[in-house]
Coordinates of C-alpha atoms in Angstrom, one line a residue:
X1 CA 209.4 119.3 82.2
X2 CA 206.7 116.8 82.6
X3 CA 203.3 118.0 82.8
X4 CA 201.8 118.5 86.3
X5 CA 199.0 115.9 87.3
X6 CA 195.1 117.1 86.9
X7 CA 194.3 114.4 89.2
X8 CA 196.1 111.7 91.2
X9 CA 193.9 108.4 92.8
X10 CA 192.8 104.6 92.5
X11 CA 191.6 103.2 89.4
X12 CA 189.1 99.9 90.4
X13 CA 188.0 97.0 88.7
X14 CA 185.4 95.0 90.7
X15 CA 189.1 93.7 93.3
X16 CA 191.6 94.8 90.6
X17 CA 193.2 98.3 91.9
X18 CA 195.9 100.3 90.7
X19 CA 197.7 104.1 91.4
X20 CA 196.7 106.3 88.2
X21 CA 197.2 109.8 87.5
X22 CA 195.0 112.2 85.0
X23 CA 197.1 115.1 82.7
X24 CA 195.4 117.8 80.4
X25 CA 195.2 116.6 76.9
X26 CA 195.0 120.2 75.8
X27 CA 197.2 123.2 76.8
X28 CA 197.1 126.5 76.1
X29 CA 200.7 127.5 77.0
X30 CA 201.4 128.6 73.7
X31 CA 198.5 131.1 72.9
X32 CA 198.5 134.9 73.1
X33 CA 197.6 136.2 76.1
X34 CA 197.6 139.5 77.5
X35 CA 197.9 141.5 81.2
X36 CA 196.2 144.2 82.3
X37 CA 197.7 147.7 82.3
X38 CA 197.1 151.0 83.6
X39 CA 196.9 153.0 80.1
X40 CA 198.5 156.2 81.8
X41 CA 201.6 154.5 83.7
X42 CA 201.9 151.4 81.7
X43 CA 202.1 149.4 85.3
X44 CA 200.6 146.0 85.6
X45 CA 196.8 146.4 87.6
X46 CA 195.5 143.9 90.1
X47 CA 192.1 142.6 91.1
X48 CA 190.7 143.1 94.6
X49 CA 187.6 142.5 96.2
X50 CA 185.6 145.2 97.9
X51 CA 183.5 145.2 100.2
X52 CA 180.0 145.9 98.8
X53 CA 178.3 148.2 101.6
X54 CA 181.3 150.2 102.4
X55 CA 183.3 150.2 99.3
X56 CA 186.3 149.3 101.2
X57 CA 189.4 146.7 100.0
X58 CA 189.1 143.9 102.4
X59 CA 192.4 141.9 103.4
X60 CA 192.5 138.3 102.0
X61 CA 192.3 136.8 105.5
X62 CA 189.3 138.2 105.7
X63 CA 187.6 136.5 102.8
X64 CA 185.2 133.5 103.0
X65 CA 182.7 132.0 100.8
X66 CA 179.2 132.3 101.7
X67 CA 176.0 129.7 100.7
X68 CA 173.0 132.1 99.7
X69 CA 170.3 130.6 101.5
X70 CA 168.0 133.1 101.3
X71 CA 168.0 137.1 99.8
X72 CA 170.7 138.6 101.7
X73 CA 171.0 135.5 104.4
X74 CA 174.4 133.3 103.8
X75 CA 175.5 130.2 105.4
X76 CA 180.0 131.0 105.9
X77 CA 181.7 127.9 104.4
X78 CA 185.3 127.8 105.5
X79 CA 188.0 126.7 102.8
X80 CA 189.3 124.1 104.8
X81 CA 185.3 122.7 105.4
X82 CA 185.4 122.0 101.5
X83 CA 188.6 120.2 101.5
X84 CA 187.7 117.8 104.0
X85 CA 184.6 117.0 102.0
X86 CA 185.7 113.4 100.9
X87 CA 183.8 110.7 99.2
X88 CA 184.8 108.0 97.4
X89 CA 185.5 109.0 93.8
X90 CA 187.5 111.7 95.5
X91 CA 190.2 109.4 95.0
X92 CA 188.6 106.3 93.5
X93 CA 186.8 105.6 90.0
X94 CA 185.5 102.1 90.0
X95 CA 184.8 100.9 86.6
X96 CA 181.2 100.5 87.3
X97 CA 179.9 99.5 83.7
X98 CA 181.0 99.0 79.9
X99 CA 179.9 100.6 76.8
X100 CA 180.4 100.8 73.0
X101 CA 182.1 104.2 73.0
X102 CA 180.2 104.6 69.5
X103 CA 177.1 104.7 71.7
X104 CA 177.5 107.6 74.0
X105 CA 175.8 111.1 72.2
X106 CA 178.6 113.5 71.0
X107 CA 177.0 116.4 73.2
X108 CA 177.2 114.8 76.1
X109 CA 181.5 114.3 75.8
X110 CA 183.3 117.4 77.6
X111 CA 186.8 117.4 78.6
X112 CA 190.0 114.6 77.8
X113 CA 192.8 113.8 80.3
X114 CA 194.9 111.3 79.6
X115 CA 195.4 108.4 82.2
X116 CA 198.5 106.8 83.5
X117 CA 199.7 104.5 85.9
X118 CA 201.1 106.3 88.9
X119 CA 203.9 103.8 89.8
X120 CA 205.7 101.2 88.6
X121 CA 204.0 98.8 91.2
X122 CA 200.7 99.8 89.3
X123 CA 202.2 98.8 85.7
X124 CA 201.1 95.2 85.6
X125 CA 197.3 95.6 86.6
X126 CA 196.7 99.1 84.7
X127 CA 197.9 97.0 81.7
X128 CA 195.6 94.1 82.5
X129 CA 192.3 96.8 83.0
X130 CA 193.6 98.5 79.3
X131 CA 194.3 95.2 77.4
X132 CA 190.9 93.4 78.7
X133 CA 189.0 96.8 77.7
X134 CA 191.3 96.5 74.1
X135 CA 190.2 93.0 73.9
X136 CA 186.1 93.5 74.2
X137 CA 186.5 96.8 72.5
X138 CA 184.5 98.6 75.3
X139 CA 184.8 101.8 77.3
X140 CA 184.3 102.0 81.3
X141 CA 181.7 104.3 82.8
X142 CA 182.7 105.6 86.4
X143 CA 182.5 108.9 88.4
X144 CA 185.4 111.0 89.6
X145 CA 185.8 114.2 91.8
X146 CA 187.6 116.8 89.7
X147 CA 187.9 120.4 91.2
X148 CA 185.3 120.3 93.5
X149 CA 182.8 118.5 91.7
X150 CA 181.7 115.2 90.8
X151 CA 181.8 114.3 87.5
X152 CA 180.6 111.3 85.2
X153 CA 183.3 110.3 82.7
X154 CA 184.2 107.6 80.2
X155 CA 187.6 105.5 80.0
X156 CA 189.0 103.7 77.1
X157 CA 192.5 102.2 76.4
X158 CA 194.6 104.1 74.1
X159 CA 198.0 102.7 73.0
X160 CA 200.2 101.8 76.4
X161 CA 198.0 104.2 78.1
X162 CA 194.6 105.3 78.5
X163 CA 192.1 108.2 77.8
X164 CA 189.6 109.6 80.1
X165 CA 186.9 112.3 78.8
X166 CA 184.4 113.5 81.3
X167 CA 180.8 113.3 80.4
X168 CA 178.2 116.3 80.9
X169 CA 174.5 115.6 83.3
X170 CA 172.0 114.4 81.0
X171 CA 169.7 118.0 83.1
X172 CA 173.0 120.6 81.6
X173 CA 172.5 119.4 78.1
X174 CA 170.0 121.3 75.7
X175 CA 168.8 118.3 73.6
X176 CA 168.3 118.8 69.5
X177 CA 165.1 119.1 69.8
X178 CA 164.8 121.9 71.5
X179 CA 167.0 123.8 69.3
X180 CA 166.3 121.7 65.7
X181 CA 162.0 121.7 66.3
X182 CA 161.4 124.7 64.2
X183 CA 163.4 123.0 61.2
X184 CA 161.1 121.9 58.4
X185 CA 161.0 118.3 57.1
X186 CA 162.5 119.0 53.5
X187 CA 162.9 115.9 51.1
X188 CA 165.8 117.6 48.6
X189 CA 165.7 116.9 45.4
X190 CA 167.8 113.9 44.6
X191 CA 169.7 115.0 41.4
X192 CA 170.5 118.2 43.7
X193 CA 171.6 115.5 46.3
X194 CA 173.5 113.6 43.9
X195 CA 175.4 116.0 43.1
X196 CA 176.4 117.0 46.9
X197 CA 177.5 113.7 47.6
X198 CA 179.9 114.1 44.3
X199 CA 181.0 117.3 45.9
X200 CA 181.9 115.5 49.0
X201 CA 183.6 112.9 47.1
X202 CA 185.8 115.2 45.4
X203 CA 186.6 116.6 48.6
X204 CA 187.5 113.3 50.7
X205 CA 190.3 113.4 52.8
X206 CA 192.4 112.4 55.9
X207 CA 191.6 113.8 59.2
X208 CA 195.3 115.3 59.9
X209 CA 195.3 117.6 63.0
X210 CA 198.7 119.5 62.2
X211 CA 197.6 121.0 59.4
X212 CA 194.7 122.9 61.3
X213 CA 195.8 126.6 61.8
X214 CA 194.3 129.1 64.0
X215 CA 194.3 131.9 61.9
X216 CA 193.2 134.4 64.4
X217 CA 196.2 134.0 66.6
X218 CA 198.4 134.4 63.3
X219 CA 196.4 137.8 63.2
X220 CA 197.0 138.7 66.8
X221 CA 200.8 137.9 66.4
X222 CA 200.9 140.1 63.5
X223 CA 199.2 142.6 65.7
X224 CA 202.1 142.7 68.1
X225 CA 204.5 142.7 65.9
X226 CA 203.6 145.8 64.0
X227 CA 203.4 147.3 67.5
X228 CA 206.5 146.2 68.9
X229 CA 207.9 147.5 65.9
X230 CA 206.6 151.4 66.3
X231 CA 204.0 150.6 63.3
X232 CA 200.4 151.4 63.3
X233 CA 197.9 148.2 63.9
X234 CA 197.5 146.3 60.1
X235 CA 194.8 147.4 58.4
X236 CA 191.9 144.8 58.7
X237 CA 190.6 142.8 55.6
X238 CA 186.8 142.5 55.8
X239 CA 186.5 139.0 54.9
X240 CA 183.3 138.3 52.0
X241 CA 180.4 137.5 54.0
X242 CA 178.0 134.6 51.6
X243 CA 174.6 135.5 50.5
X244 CA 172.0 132.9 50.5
X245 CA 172.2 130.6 47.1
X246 CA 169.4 132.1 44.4
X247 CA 169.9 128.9 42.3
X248 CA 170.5 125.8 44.9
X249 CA 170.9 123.8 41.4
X250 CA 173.6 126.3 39.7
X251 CA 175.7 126.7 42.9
X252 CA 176.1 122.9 43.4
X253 CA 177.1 122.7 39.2
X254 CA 179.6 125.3 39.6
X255 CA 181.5 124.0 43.0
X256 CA 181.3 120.2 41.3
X257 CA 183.3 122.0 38.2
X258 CA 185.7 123.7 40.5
X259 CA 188.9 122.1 41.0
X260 CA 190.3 124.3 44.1
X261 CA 191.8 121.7 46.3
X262 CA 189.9 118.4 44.9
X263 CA 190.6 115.1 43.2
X264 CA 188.5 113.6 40.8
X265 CA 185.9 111.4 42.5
X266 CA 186.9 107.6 41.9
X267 CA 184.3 105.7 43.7
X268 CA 181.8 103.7 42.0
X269 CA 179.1 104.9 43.3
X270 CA 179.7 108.8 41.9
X271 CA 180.0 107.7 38.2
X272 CA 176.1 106.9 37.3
X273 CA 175.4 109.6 39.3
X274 CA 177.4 112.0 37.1
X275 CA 175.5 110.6 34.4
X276 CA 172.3 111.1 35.3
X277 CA 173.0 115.1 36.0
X278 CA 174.6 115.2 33.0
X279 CA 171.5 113.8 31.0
X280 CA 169.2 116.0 32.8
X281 CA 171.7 119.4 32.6
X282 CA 168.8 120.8 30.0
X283 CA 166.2 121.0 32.0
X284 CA 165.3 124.3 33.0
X285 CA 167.0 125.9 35.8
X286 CA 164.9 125.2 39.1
X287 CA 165.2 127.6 42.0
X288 CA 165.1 126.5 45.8
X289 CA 162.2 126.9 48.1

């Protein structure tokens, strides 16, 4: 079954217009996920809302959503008051500018949808808005209304369709300096960064998504398992926890020499490097700050 549409509406470029439709990159139908029970009859429980003052289950007719507007003083909001809020990115994103993808912050990408034209009437100009973006190798910026909130995002052609990844406010993102001010400027020794980059040499690869495994769900399936099967819950295995490196200079020696999962580095640039540690190997062992 096809996926069911995040979002269906108008995708603009300056007079250029054509029917799109948004779907979830990610799903989750596959993971673990578990109901709530009543431990004592082993029934399914459900949530209700209560009435605060009087304690009492109120009847979902009776429910509304309520605008604090000051301490105890609310403003009703009916649900059929919100969904006749309309503006125009409720159902149009105009392509309002163009970017180098390359340029936009990490931390400020959220979620990917990926974007398809609605109709075959909509084929021909959704190909011309993908293949012109293609051609300058540039991104469109544009807003969009996505469950009851407008929302920034960036667009950018990928094979015979197109992705979409909304973009956070610039006021909801805690910038790095906030978080990275306290961090020391430290100029590492560049022997000890020598041999890093050998390190990572050694460990190049190819970014291959399959072979990512989410060991904690294996873990949780073995879980059930044992307790579908009348067994006790598997004993857990305290995984090592690392202790700060003593010898910064000794730990990066020893995980160059370790061959667990590497190749030999073949660049150019990691052979005179190798010599110059190897030179220097007899100098005392220094220890880190």
């Amino acid at each position: 079954m096809a996926p069911r549409p995040a979002w269906k509406g108008y995708l603009k470029l300056s007079l250029v217009t054509c029917a799109i439709e948004l779907t979830n990159v990610v799903t989750h139908a596959d993971k673990v996920s578990f109901h709530i029970l009543n431990r004592k009859t082993g029934n399914t429980v459900k949530r209700i809302y209560v009435d605060a003052e009087t304690g009492k289950p109120i009847e979902e007719g009776d429910e509304i959503k309520g605008y604090e507007i000051d301490k105890g003083d609310f403003v009703h909001i009916e649900e059929d008051e919100i969904e006749a809020v309309q503006i125009e990115t409720s159902h149009t994103m105009s392509l309002d500018g163009f970017v180098d993808k390359s340029s936009i912050r990490q931390i400020y990408l959220d979620t990917p949808y990926y974007v398809a034209p609605a109709d075959k009437v909509s084929q021909d100009a959704f190909a011309v808005i993908r293949d012109a973006m293609a051609g300058k190798k540039m991104a469109g910026l544009a807003r969009i209304v996505l469950y009851r909130r407008e929302r920034p995002v960036v667009i950018e052609p990928l094979g015979k369709g197109m992705v979409l990844t909304t973009l956070r406010y610039d006021n909801t993102v805690r910038q790095p300096e906030a978080v990275f001010g306290d961090i020391e400027a430290v100029k590492p020794d560049q022997e000890m960064t020598d041999l890093a980059e050998l390190i990572i040499d050694k460990k190049k690869t190819k970014f291959d998504p399959s072979k990512f495994e989410d060991k904690y769900e294996e873990a949780l399936l073995e879980l059930i398992r044992a307790k579908k099967a009348g067994h006790k819950a598997p004993k857990a295995k305290a995984a090592p926890k690392p202790s700060n490196v003593v010898n910064l200079f000794d730990a990066l020696k020893k995980s160059l020499s370790s061959d667990s999962g590497s190749t030999k580095p073949s660049s150019a640039k990691a052979k005179p490097a190798a010599k110059r540690v190897k030179a220097k190997s007899v100098a005392p062992k220094r220890k880190s700050a």
